[in-house]
mmCIF file of C-alpha atoms in Angstrom:
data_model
loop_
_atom_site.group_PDB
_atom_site.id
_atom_site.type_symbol
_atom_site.label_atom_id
_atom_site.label_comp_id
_atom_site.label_asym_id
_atom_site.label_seq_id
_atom_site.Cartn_x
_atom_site.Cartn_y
_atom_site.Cartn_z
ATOM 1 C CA UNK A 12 -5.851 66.798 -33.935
ATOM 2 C CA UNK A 13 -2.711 69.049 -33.633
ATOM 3 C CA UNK A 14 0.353 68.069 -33.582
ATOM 4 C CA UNK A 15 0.761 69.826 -29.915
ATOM 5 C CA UNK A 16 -1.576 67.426 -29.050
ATOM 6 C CA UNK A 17 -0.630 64.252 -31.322
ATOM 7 C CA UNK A 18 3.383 64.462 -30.676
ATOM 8 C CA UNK A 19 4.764 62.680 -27.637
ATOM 9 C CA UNK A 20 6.190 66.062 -25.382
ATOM 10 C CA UNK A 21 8.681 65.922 -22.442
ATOM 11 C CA UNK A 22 8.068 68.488 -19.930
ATOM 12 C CA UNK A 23 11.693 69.868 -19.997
ATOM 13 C CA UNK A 24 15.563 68.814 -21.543
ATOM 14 C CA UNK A 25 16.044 67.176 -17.977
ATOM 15 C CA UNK A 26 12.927 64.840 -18.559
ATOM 16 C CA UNK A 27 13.997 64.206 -22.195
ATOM 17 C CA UNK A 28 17.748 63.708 -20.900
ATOM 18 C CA UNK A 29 16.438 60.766 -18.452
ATOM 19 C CA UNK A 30 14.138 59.255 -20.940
ATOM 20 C CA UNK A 31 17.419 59.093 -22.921
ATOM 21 C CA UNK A 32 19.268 57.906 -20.425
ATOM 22 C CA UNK A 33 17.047 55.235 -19.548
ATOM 23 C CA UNK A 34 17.946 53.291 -23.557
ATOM 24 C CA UNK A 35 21.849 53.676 -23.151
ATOM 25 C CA UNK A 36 22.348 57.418 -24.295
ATOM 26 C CA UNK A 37 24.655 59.383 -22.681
ATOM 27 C CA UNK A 38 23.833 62.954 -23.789
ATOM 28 C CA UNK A 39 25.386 66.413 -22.847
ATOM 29 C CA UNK A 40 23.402 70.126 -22.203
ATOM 30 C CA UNK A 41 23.948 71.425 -25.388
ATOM 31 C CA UNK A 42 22.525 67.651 -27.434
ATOM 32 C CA UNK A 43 19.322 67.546 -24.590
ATOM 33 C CA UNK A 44 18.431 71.410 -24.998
ATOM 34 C CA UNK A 45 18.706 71.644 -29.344
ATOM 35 C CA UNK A 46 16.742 68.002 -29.477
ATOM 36 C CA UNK A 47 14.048 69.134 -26.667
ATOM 37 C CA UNK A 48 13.649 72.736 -28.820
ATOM 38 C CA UNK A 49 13.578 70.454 -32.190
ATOM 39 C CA UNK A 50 10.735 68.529 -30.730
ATOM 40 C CA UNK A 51 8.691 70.879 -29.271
ATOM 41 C CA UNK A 52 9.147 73.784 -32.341
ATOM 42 C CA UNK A 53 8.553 70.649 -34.607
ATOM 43 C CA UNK A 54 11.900 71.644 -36.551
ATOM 44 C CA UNK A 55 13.850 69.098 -38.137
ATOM 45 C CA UNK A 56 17.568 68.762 -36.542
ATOM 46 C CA UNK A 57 20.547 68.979 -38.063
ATOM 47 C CA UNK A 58 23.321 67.120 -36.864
ATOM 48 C CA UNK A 59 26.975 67.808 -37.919
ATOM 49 C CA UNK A 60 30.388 66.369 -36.886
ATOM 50 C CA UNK A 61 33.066 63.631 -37.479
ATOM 51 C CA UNK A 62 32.607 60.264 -38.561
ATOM 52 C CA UNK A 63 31.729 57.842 -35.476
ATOM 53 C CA UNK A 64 30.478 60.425 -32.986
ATOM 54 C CA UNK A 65 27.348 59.232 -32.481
ATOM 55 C CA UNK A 66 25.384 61.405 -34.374
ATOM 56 C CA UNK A 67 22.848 58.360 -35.944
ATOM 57 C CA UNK A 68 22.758 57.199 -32.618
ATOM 58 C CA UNK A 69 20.383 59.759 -31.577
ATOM 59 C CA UNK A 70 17.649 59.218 -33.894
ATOM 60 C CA UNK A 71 17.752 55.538 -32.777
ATOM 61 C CA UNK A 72 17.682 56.700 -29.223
ATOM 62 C CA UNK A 73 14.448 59.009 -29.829
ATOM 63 C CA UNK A 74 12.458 56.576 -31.168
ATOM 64 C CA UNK A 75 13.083 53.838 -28.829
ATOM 65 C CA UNK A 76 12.330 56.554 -26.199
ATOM 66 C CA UNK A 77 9.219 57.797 -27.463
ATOM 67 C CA UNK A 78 8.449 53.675 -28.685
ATOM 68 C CA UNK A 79 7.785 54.819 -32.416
ATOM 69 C CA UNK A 80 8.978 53.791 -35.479
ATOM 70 C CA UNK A 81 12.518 54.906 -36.661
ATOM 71 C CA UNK A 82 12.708 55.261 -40.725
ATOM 72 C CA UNK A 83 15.981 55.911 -42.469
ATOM 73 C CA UNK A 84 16.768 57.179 -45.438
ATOM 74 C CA UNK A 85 20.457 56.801 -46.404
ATOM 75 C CA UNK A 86 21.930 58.670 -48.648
ATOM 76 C CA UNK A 87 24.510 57.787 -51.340
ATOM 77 C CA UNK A 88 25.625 60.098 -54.354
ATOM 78 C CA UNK A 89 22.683 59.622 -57.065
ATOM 79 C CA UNK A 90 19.941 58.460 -54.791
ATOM 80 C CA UNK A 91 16.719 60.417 -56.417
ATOM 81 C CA UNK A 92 13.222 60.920 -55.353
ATOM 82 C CA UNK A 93 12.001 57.469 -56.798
ATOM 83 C CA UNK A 94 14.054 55.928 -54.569
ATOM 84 C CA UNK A 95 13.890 57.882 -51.785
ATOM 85 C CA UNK A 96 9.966 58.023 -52.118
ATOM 86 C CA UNK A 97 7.639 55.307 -53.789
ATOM 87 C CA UNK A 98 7.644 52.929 -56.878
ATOM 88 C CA UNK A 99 5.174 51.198 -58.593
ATOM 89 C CA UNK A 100 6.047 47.286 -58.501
ATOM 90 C CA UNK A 101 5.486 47.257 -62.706
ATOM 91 C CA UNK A 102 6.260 43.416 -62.724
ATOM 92 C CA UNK A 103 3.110 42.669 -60.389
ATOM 93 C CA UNK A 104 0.988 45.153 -62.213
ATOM 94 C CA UNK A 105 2.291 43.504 -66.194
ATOM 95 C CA UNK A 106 1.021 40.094 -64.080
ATOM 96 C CA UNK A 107 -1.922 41.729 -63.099
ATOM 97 C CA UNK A 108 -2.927 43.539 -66.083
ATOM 98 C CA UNK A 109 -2.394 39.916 -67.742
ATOM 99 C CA UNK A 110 -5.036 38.610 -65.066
ATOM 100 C CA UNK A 111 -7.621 40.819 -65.828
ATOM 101 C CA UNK A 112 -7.991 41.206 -69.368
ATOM 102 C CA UNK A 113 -8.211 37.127 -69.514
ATOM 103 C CA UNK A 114 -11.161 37.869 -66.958
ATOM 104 C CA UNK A 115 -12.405 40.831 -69.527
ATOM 105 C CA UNK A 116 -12.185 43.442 -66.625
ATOM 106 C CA UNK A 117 -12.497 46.862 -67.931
ATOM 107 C CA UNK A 118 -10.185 49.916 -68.943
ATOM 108 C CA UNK A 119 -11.468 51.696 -65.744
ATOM 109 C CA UNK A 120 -11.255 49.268 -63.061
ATOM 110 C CA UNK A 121 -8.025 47.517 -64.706
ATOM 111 C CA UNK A 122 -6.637 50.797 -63.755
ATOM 112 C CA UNK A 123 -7.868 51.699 -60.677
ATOM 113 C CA UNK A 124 -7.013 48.428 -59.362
ATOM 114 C CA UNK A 125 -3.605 49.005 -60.970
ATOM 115 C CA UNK A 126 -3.191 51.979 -58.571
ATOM 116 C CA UNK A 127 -3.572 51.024 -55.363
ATOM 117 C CA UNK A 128 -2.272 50.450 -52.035
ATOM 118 C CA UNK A 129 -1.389 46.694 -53.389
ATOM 119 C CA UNK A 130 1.011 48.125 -55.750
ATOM 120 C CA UNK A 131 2.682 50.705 -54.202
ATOM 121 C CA UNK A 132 6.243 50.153 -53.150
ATOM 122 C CA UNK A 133 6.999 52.705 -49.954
ATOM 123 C CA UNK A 134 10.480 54.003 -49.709
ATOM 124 C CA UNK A 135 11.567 56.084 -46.727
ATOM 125 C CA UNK A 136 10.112 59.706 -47.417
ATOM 126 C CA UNK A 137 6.813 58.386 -48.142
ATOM 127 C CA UNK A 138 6.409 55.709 -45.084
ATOM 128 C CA UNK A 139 7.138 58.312 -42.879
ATOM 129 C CA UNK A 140 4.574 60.412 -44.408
ATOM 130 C CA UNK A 141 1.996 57.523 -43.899
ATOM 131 C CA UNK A 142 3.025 55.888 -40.498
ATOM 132 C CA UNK A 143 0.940 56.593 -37.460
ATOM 133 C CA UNK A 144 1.753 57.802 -34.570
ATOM 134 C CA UNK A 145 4.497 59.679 -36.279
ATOM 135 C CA UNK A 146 7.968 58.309 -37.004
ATOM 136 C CA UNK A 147 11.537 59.615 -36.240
ATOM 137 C CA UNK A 148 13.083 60.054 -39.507
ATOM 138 C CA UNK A 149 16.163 60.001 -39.622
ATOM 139 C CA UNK A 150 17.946 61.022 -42.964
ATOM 140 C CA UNK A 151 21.452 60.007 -42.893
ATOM 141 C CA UNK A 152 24.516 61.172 -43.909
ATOM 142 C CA UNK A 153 22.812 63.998 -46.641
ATOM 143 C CA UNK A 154 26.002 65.998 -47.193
ATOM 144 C CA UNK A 155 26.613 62.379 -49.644
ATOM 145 C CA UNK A 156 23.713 62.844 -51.598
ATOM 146 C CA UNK A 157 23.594 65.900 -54.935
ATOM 147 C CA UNK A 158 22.525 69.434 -53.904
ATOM 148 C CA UNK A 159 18.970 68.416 -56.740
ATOM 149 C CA UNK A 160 18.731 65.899 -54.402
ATOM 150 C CA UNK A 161 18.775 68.683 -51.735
ATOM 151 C CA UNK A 162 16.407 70.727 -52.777
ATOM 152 C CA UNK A 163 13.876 68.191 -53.724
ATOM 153 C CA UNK A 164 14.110 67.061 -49.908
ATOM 154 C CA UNK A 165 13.413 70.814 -48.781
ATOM 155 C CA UNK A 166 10.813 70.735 -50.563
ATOM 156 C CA UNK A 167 8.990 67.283 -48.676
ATOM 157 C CA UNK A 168 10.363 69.352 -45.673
ATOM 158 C CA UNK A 169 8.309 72.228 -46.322
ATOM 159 C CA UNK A 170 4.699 70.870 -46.806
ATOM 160 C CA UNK A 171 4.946 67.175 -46.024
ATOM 161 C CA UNK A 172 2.888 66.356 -48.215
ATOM 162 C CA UNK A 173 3.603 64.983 -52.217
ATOM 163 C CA UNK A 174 1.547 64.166 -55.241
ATOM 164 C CA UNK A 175 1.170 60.489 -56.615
ATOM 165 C CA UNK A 176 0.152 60.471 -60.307
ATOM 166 C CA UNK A 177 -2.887 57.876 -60.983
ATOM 167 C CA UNK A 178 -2.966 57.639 -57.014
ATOM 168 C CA UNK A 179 -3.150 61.200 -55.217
ATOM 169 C CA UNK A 180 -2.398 63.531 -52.477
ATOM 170 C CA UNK A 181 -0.542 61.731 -49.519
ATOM 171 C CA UNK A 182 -0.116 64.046 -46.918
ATOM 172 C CA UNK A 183 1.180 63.705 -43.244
ATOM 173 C CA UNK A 184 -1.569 64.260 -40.236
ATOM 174 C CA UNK A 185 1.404 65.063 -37.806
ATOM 175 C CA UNK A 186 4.711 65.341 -39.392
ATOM 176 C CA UNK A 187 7.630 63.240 -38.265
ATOM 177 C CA UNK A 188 10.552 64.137 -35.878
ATOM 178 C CA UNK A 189 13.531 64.678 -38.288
ATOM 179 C CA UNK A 190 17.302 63.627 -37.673
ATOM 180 C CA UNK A 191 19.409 64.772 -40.572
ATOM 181 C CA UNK A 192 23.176 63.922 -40.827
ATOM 182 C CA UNK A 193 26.069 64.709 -42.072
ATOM 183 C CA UNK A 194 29.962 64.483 -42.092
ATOM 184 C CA UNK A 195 30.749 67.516 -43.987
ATOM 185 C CA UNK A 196 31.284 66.091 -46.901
ATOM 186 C CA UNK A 197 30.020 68.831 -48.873
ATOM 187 C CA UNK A 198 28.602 72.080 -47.533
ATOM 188 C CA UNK A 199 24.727 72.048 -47.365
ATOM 189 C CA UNK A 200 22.455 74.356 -48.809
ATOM 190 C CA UNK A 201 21.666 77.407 -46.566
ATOM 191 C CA UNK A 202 17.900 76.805 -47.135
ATOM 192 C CA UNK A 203 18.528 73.624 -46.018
ATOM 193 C CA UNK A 204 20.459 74.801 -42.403
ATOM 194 C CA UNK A 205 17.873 77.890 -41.668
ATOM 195 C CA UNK A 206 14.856 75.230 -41.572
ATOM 196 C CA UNK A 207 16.446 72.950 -39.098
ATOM 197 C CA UNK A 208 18.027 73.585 -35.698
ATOM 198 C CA UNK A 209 21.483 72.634 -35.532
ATOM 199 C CA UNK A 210 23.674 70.678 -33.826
ATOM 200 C CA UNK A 211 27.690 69.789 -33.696
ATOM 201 C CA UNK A 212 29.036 66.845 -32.159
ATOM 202 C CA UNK A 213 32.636 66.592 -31.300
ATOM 203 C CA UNK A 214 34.870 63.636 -30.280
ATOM 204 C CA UNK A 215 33.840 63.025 -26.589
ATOM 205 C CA UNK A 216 35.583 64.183 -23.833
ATOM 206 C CA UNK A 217 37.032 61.579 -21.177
ATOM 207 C CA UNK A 218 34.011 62.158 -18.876
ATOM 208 C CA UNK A 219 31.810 61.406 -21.481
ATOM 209 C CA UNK A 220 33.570 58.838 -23.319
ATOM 210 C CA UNK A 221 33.616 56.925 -19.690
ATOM 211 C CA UNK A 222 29.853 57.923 -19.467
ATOM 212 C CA UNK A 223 28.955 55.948 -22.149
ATOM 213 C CA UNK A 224 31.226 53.171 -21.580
ATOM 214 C CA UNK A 225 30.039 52.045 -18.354
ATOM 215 C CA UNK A 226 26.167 52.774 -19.725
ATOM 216 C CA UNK A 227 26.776 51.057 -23.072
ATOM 217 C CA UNK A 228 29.127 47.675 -21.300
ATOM 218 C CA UNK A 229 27.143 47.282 -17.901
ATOM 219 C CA UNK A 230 29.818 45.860 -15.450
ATOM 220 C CA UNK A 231 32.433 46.978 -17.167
ATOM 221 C CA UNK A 232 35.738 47.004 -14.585
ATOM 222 C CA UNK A 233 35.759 51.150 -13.276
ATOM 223 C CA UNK A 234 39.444 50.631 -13.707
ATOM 224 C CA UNK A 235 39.261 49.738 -17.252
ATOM 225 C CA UNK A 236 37.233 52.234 -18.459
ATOM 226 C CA UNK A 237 39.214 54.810 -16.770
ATOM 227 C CA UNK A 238 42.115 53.476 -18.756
ATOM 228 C CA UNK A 239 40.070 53.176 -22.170
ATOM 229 C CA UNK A 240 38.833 56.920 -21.830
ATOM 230 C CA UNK A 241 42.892 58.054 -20.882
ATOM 231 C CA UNK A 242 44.214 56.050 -23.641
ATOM 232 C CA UNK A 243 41.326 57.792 -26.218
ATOM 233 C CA UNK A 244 42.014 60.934 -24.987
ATOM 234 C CA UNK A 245 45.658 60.661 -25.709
ATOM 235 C CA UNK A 246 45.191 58.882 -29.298
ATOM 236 C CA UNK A 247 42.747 61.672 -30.490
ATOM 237 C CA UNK A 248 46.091 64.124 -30.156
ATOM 238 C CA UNK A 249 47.794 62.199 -32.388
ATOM 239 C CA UNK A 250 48.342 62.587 -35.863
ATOM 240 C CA UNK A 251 45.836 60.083 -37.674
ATOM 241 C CA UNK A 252 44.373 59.204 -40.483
ATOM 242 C CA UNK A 253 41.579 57.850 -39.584
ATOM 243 C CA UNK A 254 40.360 59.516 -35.540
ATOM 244 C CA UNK A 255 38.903 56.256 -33.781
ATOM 245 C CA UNK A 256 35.115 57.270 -32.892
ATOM 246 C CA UNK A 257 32.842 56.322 -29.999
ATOM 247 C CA UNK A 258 31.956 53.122 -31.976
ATOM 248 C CA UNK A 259 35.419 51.911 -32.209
ATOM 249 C CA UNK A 260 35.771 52.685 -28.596
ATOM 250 C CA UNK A 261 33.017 50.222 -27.626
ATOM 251 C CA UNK A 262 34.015 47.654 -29.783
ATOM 252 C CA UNK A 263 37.718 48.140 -28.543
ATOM 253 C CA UNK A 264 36.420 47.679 -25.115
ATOM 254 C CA UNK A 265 34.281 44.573 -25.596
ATOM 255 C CA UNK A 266 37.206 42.904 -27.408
ATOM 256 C CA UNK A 267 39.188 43.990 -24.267
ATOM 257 C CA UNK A 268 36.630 42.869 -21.769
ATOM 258 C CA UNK A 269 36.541 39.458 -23.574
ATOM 259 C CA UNK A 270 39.979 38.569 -23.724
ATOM 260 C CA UNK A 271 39.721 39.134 -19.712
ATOM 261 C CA UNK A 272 42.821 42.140 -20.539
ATOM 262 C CA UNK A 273 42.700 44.604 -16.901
ATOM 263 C CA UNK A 274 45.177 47.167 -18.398
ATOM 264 C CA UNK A 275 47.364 48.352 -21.426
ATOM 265 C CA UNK A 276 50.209 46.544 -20.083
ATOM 266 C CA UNK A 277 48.977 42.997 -20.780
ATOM 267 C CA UNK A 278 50.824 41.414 -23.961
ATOM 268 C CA UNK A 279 48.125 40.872 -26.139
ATOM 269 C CA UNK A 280 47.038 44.836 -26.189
ATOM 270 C CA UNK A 281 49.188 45.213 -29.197
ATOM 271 C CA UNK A 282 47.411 42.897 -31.570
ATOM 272 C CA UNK A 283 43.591 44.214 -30.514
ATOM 273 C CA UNK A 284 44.315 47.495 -31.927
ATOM 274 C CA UNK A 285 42.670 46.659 -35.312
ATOM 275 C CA UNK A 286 39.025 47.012 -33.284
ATOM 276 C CA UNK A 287 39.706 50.423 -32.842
ATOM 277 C CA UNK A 288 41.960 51.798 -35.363
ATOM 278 C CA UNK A 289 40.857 51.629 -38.924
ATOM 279 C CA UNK A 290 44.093 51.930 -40.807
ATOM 280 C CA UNK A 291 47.087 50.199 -41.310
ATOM 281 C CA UNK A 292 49.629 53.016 -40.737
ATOM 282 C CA UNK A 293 47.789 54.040 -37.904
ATOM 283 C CA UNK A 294 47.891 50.813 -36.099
ATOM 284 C CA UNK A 295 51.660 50.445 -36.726
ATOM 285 C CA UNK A 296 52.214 54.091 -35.670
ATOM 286 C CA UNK A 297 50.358 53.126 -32.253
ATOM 287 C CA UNK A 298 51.528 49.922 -31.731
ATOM 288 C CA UNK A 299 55.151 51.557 -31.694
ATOM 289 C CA UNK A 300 53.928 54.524 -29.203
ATOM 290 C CA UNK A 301 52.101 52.234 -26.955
ATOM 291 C CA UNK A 302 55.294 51.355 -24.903
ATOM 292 C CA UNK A 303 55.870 55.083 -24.565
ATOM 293 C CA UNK A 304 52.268 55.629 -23.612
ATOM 294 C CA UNK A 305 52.876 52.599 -21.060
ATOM 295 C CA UNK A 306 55.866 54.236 -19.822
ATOM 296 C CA UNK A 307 54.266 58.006 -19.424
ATOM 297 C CA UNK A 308 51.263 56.336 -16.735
#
């Protein structure tokens, strides 16, 4: 079977773009077109841009729209392939190996049965090479992990398929779609960029961030998130240390929406702004603009 024929396909970004829609994503032209051409070239897609943007958010998205498994992989500096692949659970086979030689089993079957299916601990690289129908991978945050690291990865990339002493070949029928992060942390390898398709995502723009405010909070007051999206707007232009993303802006709003707060004028503003700023001096730096902000609407 091919993986034309195996993959789930949307007849155009537009469809794609709906399906989205239809789980809570708000996307843009430029996210719907580079994800549609990533699925149907069967290219892995790079995704680039500031903490909090959204950019995991779109693997999660993908699979729930195409109602497949979503593996991730996070990487940290020092992860290695053991971890990011398979182990062998050694306690259960010392148990085991304990077990059979008080039955007398033999050298050969003691380890053939060692090597099996029983014993073999999955990490994220190789469940997505085993999982049927195929998984959205999403490798996250790889500009953390060591350029060995890297290349090793390019490498699954390139055949999808790796080599288990004692146990075999494990190769993937139809490959998985691939979501790979990062913050820019580090520059990635070049190999790395010319195999995927790439994408950058920015800090939304107020249409956007109000898209996905009233599609993220159903019933949210229009008023509100009008104000929300104005007030984001603004604080992005201001010297911070820590840029609130699209995730703070959600949980900013649901703290507002529960305290029952209609606008930025209400008293208790002032003392939410730890749900969507992230550090100290920023907070006290807005909480002494917000009467000038107030004042400017």
């Amino acid at each position: 079977m091919s993986d034309m024929q195996s993959r789930p396909r949307f007849d155009s970004p537009e469809a794609l773009d709906a399906a989205l829609a239809g789980e809570g994503y708000v996307s843009d032209a430029d996210l719907r077109m580079t994800l549609y051409l990533a699925m149907v070239l069967h290219k892995p897609l790079l995704v680039e841009g500031p903490a909090g943007v959204g950019k995991t958010e779109i693997a999660k998205a993908l699979a729930a729209t195409l109602d497949t498994r979503l593996i991730r992989l996070q990487c940290y500096e020092g992860l290695d392939a053991a971890q990011a692949l398979y182990e062998w659970d050694y306690p259960r086979q010392l148990l085991e190996i304990r077990v059979q030689e008080a039955a007398g089993a033999s050298t050969d079957s003691l380890r053939d049965n060692l090597y099996s299916d029983s014993f073999l601990l999955e990490r994220p690289l190789l469940a997505a090479l085993r999982h049927s129908p195929p998984p959205v991978l999403l490798i996250d945050e790889l500009d953390r992990a060591d350029e060995a690291f890297e290349s090793f990865l390019l490498e699954i990339l390139s055949d999808w398929q790796i080599s288990i002493p004692e146990y075999g070949t494990v190769r993937a029928e139809v490959p998985p779609l691939v979501v790979i992060t990062g913050n820019r942390t580090r520059a990635l390898a070049e190999a790395t960029r010319r195999r995927c398709l790439y994408l950058w995502i920015d800090y939304p723009d107020r249409a956007k961030e109000r898209a996905v405010l009233e599609r993220r909070l159903p019933g949210i007051d229009t008023r509100l998130a009008d104000t929300i999206a104005d007030f984001l707007a603004w604080a992005r232009e201001q010297d911070l240390a820590k840029t609130p993303g699209l995730a703070e802006t959600l949980d900013w709003a649901a703290a507002l929406i529960e305290l029952g707060v209609a606008d930025l004028n209400d008293e208790r503003v002032p003392a939410t702004l730890g749900a969507l700023f992230k550090d100290a001096a920023d907070i006290d730096a807005m909480r002494t603009r917000l009467d000038a902000y107030r004042g400017e609407r």
